[in-house]
PDB file of C-alpha atoms in Angstrom:
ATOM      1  CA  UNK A  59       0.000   0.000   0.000  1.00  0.00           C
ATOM      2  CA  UNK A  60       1.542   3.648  -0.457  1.00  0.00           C
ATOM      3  CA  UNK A  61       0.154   7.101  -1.140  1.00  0.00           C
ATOM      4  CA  UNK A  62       1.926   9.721  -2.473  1.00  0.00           C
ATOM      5  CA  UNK A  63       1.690  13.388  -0.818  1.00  0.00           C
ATOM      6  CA  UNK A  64       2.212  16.256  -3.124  1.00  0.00           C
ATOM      7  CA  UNK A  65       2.072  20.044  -1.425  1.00  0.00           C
ATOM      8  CA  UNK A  66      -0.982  21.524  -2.245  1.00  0.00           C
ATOM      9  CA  UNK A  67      -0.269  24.501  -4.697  1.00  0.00           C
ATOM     10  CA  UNK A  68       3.384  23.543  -4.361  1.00  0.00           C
ATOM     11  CA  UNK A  69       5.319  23.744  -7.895  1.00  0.00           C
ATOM     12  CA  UNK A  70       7.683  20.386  -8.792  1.00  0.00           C
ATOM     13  CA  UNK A  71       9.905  22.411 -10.921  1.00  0.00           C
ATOM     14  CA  UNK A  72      13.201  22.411  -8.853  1.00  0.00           C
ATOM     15  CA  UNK A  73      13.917  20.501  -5.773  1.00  0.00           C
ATOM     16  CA  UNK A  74      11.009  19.577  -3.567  1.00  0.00           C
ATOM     17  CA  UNK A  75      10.396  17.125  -0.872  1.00  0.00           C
ATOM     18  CA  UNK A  76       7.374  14.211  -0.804  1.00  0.00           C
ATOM     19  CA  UNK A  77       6.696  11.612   0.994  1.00  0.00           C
ATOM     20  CA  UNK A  78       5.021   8.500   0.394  1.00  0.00           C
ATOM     21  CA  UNK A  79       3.581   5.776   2.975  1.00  0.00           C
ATOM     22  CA  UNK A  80       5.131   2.223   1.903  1.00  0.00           C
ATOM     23  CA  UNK A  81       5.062  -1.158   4.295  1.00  0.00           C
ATOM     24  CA  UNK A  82       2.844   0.994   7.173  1.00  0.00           C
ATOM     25  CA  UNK A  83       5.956   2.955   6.690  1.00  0.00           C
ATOM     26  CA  UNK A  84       6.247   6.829   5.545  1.00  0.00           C
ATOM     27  CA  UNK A  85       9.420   7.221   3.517  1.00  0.00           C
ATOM     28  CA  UNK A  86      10.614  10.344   2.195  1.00  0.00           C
ATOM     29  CA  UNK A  87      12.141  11.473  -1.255  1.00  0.00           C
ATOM     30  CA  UNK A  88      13.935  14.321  -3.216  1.00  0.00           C
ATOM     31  CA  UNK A  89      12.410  15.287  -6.920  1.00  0.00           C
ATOM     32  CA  UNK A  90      14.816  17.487  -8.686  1.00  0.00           C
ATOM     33  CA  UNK A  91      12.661  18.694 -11.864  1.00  0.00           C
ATOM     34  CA  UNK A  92      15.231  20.945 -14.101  1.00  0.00           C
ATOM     35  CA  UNK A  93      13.068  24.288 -14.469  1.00  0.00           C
ATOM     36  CA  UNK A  94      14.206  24.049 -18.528  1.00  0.00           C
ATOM     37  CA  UNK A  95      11.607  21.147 -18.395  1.00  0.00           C
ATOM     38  CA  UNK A  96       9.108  22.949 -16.946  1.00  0.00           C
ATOM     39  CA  UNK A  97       9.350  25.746 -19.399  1.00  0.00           C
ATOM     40  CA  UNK A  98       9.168  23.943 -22.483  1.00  0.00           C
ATOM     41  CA  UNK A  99       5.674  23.958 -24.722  1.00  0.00           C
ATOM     42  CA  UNK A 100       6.085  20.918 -26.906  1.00  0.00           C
ATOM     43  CA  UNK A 101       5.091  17.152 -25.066  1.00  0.00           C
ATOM     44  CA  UNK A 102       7.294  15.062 -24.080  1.00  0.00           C
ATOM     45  CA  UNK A 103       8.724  11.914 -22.368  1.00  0.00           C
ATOM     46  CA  UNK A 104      11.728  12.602 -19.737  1.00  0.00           C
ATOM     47  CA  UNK A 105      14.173  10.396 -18.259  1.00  0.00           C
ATOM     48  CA  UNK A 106      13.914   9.602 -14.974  1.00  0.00           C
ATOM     49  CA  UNK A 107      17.258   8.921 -12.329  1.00  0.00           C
ATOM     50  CA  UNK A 108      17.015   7.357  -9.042  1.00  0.00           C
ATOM     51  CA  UNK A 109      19.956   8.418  -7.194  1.00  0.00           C
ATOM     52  CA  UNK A 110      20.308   6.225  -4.099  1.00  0.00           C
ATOM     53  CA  UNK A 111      22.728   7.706  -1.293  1.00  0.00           C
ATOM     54  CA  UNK A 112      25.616   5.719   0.625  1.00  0.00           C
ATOM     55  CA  UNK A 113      25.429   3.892   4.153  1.00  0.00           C
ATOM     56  CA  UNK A 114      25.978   7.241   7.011  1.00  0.00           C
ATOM     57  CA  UNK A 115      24.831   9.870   4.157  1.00  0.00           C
ATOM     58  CA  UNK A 116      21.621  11.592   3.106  1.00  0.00           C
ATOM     59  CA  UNK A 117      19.914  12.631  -0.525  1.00  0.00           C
ATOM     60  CA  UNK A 118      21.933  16.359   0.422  1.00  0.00           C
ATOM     61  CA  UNK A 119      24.624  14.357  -0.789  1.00  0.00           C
ATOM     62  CA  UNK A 120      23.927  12.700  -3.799  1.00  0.00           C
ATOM     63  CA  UNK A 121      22.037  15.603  -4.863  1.00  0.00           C
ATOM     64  CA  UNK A 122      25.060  17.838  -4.676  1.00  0.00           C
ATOM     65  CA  UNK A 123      27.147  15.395  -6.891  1.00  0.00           C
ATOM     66  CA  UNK A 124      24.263  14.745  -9.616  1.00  0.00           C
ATOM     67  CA  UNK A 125      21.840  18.037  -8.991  1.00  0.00           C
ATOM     68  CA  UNK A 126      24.047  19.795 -11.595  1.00  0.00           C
ATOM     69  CA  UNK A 127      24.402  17.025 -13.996  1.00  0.00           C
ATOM     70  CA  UNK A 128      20.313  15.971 -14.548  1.00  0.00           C
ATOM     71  CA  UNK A 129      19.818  20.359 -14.976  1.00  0.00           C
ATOM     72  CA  UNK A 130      22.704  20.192 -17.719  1.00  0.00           C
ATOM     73  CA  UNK A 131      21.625  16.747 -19.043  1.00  0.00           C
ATOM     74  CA  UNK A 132      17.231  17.868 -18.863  1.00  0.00           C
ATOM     75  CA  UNK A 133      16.429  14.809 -17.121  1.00  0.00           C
ATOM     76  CA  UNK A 134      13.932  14.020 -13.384  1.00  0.00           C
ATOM     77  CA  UNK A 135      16.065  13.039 -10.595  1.00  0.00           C
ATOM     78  CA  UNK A 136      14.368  11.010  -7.844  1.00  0.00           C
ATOM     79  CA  UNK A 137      16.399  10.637  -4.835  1.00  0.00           C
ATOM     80  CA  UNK A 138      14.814   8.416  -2.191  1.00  0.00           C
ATOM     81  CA  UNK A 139      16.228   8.393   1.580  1.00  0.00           C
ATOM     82  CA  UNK A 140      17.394   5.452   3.353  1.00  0.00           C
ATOM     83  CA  UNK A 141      16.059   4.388   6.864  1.00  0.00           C
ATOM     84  CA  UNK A 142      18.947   5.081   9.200  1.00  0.00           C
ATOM     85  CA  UNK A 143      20.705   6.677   6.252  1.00  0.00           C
ATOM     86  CA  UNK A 144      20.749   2.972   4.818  1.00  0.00           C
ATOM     87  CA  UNK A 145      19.096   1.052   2.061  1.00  0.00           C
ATOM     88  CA  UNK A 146      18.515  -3.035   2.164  1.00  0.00           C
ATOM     89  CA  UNK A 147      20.714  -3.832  -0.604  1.00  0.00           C
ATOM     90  CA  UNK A 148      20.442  -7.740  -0.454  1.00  0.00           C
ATOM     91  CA  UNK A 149      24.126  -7.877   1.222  1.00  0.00           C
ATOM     92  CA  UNK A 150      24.627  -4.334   2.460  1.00  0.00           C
ATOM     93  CA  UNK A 151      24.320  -2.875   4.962  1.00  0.00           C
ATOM     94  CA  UNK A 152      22.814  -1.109   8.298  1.00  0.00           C
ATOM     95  CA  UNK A 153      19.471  -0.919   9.738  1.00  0.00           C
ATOM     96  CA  UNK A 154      17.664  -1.465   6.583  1.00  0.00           C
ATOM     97  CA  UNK A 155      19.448  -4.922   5.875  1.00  0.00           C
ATOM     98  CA  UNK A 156      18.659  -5.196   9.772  1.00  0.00           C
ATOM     99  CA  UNK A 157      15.254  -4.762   9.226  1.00  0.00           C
ATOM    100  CA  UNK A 158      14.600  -6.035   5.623  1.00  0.00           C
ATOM    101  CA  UNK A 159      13.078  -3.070   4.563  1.00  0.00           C
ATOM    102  CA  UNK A 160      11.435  -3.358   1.178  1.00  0.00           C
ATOM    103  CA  UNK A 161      13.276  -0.374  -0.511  1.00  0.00           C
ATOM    104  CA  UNK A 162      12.557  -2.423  -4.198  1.00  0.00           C
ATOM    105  CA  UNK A 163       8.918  -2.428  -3.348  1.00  0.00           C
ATOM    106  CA  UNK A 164       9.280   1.723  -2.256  1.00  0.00           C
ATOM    107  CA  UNK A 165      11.182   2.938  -5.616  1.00  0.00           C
ATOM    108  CA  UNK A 166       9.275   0.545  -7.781  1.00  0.00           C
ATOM    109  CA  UNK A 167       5.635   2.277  -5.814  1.00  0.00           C
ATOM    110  CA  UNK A 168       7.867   6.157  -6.339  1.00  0.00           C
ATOM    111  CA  UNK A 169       7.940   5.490 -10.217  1.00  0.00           C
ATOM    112  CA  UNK A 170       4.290   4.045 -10.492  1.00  0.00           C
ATOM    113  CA  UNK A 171       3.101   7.237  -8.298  1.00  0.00           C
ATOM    114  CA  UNK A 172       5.320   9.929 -10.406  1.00  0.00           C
ATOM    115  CA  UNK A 173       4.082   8.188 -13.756  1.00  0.00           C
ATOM    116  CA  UNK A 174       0.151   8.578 -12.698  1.00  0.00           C
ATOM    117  CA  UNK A 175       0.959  12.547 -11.742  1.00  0.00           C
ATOM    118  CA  UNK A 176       0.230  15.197 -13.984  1.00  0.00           C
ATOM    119  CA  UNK A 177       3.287  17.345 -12.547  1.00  0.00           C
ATOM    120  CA  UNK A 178       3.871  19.426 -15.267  1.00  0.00           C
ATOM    121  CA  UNK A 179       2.049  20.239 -18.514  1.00  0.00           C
ATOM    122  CA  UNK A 180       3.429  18.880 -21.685  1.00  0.00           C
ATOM    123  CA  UNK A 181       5.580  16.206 -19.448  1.00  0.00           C
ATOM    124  CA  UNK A 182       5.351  12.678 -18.548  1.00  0.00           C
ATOM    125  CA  UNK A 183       7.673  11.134 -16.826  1.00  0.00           C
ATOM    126  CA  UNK A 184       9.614   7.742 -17.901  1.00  0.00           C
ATOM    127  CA  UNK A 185       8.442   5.809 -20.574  1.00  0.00           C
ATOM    128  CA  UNK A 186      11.174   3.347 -21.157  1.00  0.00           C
ATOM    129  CA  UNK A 187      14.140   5.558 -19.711  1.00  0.00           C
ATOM    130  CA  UNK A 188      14.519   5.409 -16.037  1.00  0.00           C
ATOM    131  CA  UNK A 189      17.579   3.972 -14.849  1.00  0.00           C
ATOM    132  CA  UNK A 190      19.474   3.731 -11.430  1.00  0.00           C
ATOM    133  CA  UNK A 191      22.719   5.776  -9.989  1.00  0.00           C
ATOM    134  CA  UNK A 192      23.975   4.591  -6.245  1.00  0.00           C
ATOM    135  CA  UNK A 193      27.010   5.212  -4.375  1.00  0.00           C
ATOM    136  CA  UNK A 194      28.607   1.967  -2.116  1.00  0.00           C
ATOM    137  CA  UNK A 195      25.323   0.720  -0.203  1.00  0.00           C
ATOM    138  CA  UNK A 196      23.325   2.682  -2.608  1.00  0.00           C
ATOM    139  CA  UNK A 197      25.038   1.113  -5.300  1.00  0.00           C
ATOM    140  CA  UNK A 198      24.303  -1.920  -4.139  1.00  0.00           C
ATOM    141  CA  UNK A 199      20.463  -1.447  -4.376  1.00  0.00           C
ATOM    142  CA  UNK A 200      20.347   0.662  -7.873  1.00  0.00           C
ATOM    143  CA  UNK A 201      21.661  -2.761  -8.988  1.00  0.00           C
ATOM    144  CA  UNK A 202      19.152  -4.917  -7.380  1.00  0.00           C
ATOM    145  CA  UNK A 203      16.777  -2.604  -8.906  1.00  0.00           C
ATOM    146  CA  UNK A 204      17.500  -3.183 -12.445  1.00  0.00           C
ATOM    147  CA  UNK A 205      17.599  -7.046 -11.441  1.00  0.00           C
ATOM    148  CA  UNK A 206      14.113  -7.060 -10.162  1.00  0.00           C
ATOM    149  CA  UNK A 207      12.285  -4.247 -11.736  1.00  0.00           C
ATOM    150  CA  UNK A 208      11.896  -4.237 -15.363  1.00  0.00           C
ATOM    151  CA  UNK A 209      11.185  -0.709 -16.263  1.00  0.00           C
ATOM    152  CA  UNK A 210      14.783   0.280 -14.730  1.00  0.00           C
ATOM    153  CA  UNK A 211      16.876  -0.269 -18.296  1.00  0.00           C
ATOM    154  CA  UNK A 212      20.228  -0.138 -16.635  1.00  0.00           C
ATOM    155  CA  UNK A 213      22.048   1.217 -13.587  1.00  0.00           C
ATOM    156  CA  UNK A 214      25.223   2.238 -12.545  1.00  0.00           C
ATOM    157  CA  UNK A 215      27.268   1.600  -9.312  1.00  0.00           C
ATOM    158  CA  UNK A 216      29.821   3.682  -7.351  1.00  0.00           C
ATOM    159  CA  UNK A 217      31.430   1.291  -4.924  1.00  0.00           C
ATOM    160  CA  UNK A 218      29.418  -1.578  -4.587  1.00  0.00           C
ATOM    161  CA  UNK A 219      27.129  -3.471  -6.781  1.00  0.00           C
ATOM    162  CA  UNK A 220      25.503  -7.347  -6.135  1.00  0.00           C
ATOM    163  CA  UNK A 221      27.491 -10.159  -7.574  1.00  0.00           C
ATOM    164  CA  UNK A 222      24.735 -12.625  -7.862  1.00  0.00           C
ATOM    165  CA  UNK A 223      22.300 -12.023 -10.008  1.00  0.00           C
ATOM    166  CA  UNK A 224      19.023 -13.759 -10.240  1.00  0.00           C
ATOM    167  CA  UNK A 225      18.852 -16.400 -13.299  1.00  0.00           C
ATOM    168  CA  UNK A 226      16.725 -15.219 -16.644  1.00  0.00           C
ATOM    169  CA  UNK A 227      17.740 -11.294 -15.457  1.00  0.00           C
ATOM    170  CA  UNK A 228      16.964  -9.680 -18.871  1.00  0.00           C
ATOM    171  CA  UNK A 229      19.928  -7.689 -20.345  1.00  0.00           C
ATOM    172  CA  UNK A 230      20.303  -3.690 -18.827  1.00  0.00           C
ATOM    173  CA  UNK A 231      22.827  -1.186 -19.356  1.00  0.00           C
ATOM    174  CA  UNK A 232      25.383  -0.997 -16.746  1.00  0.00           C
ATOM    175  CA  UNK A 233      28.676   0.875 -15.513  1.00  0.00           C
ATOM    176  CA  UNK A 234      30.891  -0.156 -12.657  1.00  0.00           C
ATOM    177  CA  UNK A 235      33.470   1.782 -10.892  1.00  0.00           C
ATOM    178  CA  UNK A 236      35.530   1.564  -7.712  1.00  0.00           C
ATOM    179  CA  UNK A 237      39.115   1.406  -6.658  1.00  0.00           C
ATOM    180  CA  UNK A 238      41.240  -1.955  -6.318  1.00  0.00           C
ATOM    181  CA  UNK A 239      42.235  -0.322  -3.057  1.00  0.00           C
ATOM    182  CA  UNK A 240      38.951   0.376  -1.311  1.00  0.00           C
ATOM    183  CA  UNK A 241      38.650  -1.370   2.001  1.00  0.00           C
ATOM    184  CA  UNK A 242      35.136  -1.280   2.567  1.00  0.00           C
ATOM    185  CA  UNK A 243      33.785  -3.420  -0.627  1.00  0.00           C
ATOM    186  CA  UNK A 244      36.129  -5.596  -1.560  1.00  0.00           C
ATOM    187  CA  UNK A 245      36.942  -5.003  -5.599  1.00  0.00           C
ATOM    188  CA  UNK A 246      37.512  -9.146  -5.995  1.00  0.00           C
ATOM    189  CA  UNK A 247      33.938  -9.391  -4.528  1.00  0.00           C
ATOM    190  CA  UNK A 248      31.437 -10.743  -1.411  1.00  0.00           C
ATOM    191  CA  UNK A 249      33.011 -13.948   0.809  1.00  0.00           C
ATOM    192  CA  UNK A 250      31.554 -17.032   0.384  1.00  0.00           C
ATOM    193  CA  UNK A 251      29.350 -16.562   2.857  1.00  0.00           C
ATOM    194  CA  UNK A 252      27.187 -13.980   0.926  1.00  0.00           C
ATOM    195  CA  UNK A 253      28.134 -11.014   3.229  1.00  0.00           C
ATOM    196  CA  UNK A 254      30.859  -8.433   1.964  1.00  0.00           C
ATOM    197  CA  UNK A 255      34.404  -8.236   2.905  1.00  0.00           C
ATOM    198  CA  UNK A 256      35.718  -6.132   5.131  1.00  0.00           C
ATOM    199  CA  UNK A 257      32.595  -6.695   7.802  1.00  0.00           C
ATOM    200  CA  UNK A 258      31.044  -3.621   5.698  1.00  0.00           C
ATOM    201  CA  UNK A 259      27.617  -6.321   6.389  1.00  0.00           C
ATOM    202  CA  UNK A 260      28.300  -5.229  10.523  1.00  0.00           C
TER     203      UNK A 260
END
């Protein structure tokens, strides 16, 4: 069940804050709606980003690296926030893994939500481009994401991704980055007992 609470009168062009009620839970997001968007007169279809935060940090933060990008690039960024500044990314890590939070079920309920919304006249949002961005524990869940939710067409990780993916996982566009020296996910991968190296999982 979720519901999705726009400010009455309240414009989406720029950055505004929603929240939605997911799992008996109310979970909070950033929409970043480039005002270029909002100003144009022609319809269209825009691409949608979820930005997903790291494990300790908050959407401030992925905002400020990407804000500038999506308003250069004329794209929707969606930038959900973790419970205890964490998302349940399968392997990693902190109170949502703790909890098993259903962050999968709360994006996937975001983008059904922000499709049905007339935001904006002359713009829809989605179609067939939405796609996932995450840093380290965020990472981790913009890849389950494009494993389990077919209108995310590809994703890429910062710092953490999942190694196992599910069998008949249709093909998605992906980019993977990280250093051979980070000490906190492991670049040759998760142990053998399916939680990361490093005890990032405690």
């Amino acid at each position: 069940l979720s519901l999705l609470r726009f400010s009455s009168g309240a414009s989406p062009c720029g950055r505004s804050t929603h929240t939605l009620t997911h799992d008996s839970l109310e979970r909070t997001f950033v929409l970043h709606v480039p005002q270029a968007l909002c100003d144009q007169t022609e319809p269209t279809v825009v691409p949608v980003v979820v930005a997903l935060h790291c494990l300790g940090c908050t959407t401030d933060n992925i905002l400020g690296v990407f804000g500038p990008a999506i308003d250069r690039l004329g794209m929707v960024l969606v930038a959900p926030e973790g419970i205890g500044r964490s998302f349940n990314g399968e392997v990693c890590c902190g109170t949502a893994l703790e909890r098993g939070i259903d962050d999968v079920g709360f994006v996937h309920e975001i983008l059904e939500e922000l499709r049905e919304q007339s935001m904006v006249p002359n713009m829809r949002i989605g179609g067939k481009a939405i796609y996932a961005i995450g840093f380290s524990n965020g990472g981790f869940l913009a890849s389950k994401l494009a494993a389990q939710l077919p209108e995310v067409r590809g994703f890429a990780a910062l710092a953490g991704h999942i190694y196992n993916l599910p069998h008949g996982t249709s093909s998605r566009a992906v980019s993977l980055h990280w250093m051979k020296t980070d000490h906190m996910v492991n670049y040759n991968g998760c142990c053998s007992t399916q939680r990361c190296c490093c005890d990032i999982s405690d």
